[in-house]
PDB file of C-alpha atoms in Angstrom:
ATOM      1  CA  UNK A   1     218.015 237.017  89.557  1.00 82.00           C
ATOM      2  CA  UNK A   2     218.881 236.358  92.900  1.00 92.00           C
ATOM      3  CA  UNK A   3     219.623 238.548  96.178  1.00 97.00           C
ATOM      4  CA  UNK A   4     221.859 240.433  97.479  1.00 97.00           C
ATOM      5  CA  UNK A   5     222.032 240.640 101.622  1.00 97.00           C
ATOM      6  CA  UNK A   6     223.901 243.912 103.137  1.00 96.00           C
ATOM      7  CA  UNK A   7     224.090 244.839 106.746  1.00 94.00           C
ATOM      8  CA  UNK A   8     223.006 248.667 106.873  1.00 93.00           C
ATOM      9  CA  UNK A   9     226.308 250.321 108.361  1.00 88.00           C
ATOM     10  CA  UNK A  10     226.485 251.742 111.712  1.00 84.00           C
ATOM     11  CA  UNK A  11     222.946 250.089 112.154  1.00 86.00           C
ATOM     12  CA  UNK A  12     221.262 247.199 113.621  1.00 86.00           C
ATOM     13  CA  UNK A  13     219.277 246.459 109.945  1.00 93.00           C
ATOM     14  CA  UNK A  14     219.477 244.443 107.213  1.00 95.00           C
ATOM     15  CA  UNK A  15     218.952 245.283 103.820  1.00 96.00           C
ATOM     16  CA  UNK A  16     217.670 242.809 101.183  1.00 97.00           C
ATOM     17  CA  UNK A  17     217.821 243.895  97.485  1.00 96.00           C
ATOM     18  CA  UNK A  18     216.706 242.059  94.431  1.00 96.00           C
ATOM     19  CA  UNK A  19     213.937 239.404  93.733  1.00 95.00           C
ATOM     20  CA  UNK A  20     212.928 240.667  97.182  1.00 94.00           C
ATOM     21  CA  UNK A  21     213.543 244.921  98.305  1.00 95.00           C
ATOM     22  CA  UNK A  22     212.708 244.870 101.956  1.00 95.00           C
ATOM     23  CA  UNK A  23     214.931 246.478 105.005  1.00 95.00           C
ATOM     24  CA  UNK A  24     214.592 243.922 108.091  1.00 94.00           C
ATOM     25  CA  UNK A  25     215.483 244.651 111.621  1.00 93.00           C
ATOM     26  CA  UNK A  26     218.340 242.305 113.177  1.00 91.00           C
ATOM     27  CA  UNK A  27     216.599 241.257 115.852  1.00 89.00           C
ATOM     28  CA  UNK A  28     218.332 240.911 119.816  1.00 76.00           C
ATOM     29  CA  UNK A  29     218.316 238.523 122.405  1.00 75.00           C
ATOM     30  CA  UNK A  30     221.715 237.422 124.641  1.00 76.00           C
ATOM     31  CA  UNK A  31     223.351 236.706 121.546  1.00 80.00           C
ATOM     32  CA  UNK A  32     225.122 238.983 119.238  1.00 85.00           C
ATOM     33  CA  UNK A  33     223.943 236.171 116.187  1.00 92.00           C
ATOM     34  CA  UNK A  34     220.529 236.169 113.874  1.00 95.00           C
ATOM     35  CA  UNK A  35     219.394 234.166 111.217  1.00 95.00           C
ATOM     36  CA  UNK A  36     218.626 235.178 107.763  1.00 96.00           C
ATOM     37  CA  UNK A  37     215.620 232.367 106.012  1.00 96.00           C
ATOM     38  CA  UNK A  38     215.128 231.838 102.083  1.00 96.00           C
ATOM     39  CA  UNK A  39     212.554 230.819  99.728  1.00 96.00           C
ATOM     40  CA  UNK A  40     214.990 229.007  98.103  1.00 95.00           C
ATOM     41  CA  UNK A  41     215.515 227.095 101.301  1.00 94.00           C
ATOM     42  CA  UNK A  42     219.040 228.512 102.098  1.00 95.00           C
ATOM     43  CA  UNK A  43     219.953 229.799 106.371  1.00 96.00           C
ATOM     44  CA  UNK A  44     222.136 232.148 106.829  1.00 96.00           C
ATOM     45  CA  UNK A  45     224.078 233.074 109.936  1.00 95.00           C
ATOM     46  CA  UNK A  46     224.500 236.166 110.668  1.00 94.00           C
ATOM     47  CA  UNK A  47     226.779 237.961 113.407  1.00 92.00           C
ATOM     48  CA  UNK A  48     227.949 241.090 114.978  1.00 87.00           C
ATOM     49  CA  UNK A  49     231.167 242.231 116.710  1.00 84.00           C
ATOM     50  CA  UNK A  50     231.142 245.032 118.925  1.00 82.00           C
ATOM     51  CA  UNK A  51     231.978 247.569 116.288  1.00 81.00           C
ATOM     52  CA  UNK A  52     228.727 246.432 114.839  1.00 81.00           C
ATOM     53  CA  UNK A  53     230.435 244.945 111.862  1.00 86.00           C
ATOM     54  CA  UNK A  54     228.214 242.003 110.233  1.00 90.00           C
ATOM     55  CA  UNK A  55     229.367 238.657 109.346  1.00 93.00           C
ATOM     56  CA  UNK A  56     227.159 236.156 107.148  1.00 95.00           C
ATOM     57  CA  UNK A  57     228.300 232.209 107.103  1.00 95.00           C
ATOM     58  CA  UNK A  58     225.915 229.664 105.569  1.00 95.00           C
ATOM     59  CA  UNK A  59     224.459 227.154 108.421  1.00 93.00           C
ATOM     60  CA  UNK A  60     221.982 225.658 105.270  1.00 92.00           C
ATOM     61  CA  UNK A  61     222.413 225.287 102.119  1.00 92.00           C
ATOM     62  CA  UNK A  62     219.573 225.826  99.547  1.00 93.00           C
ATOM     63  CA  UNK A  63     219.102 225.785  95.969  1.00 94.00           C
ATOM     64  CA  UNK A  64     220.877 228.913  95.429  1.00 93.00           C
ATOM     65  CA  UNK A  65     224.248 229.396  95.015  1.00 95.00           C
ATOM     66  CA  UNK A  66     225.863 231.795  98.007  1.00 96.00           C
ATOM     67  CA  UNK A  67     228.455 233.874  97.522  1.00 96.00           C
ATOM     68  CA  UNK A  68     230.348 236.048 100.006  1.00 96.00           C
ATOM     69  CA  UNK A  69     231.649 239.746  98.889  1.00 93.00           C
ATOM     70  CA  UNK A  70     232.853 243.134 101.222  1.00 88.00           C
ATOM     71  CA  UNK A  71     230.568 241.687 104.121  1.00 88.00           C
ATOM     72  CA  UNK A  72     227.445 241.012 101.705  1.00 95.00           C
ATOM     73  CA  UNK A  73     225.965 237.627 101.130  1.00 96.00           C
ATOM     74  CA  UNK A  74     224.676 236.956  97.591  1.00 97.00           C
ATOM     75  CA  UNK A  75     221.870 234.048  96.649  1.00 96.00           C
ATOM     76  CA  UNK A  76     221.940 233.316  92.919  1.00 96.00           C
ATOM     77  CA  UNK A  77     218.693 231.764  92.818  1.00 94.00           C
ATOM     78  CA  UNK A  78     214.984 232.793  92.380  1.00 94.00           C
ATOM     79  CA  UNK A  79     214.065 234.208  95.579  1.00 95.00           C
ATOM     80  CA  UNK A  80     210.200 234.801  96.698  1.00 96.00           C
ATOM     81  CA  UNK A  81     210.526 235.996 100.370  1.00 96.00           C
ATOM     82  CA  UNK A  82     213.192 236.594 103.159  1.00 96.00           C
ATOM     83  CA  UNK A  83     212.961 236.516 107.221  1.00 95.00           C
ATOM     84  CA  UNK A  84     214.809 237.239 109.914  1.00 96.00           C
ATOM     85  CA  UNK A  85     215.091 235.848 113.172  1.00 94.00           C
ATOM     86  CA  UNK A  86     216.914 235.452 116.603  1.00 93.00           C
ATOM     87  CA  UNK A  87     219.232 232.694 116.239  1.00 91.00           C
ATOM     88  CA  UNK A  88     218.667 229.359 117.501  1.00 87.00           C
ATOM     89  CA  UNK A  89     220.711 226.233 117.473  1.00 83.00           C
ATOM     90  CA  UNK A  90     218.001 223.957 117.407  1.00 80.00           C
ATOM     91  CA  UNK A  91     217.319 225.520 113.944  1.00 81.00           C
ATOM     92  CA  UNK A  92     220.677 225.380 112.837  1.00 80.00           C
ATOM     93  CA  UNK A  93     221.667 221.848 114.582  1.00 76.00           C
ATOM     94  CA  UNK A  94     218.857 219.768 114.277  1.00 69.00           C
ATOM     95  CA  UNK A  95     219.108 216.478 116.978  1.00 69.00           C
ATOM     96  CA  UNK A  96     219.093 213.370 115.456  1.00 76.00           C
ATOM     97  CA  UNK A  97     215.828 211.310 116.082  1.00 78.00           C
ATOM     98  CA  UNK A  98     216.699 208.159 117.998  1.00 79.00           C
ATOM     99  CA  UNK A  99     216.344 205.035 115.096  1.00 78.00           C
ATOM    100  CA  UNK A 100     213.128 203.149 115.506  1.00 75.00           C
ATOM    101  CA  UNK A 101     213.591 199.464 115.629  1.00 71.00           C
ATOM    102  CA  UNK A 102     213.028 196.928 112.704  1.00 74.00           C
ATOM    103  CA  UNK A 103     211.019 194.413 114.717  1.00 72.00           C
ATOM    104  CA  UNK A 104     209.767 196.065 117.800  1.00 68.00           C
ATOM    105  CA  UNK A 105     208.218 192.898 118.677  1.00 70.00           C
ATOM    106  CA  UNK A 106     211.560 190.798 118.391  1.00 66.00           C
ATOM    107  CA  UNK A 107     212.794 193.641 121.058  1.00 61.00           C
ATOM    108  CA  UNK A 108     210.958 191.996 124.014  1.00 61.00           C
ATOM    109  CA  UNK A 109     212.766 188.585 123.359  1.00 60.00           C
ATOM    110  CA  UNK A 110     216.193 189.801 122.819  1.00 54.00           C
ATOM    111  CA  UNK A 111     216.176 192.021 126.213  1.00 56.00           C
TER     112      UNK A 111
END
């Protein structure tokens, strides 16, 4: 079946209707953007202006299929549970790990 995710107007809450019924709380920090987490492994950014209109783009894709309609995000895919959470670019831009070497004892003679 999927979800369907709705800012609540005039409000700081999200609502969630579907696989999963739950009204979350947009949480607040120095930024006006949160992050909406799937079972089915999708992210979703969400934002704010100062009229408190609510933007959702995808930072992650999952299995679902998202679709964007009259400021609601929709996730065609079986979903078990939904969080919210300040936003955090480490979560959304993961650093590359530096490449471990092939022959870490070969290092020592080349250098």
């Amino acid at each position: 079946m999927g979800v369907r995710i709705e800012p609540i107007p005039d409000s700081v809450r999200v609502r969630i209707s579907g696989d999963v019924e739950t009204t979350l709380s947009v949480p607040y920090e120095d930024d006006d953007r949160f992050l909406v987490a799937l079972s089915d492994g999708t992210l979703l950014v969400g934002s704010y202006d100062e009229d408190l209109r609510c933007k959702f783009d995808i930072a992650r894709d999952g299995a679902g299929i998202v679709r964007f309609e009259s400021g609601a995000a929709f996730v065609d895919w079986r979903v078990e549970w939904a969080t919210i959470g300040v936003y955090d670019a480490n979560v959304v831009e993961p650093s590359q790990p530096k490449p471990m070497p092939l022959f870490p004892d070969l290092e020592d003679i080349l250098h």
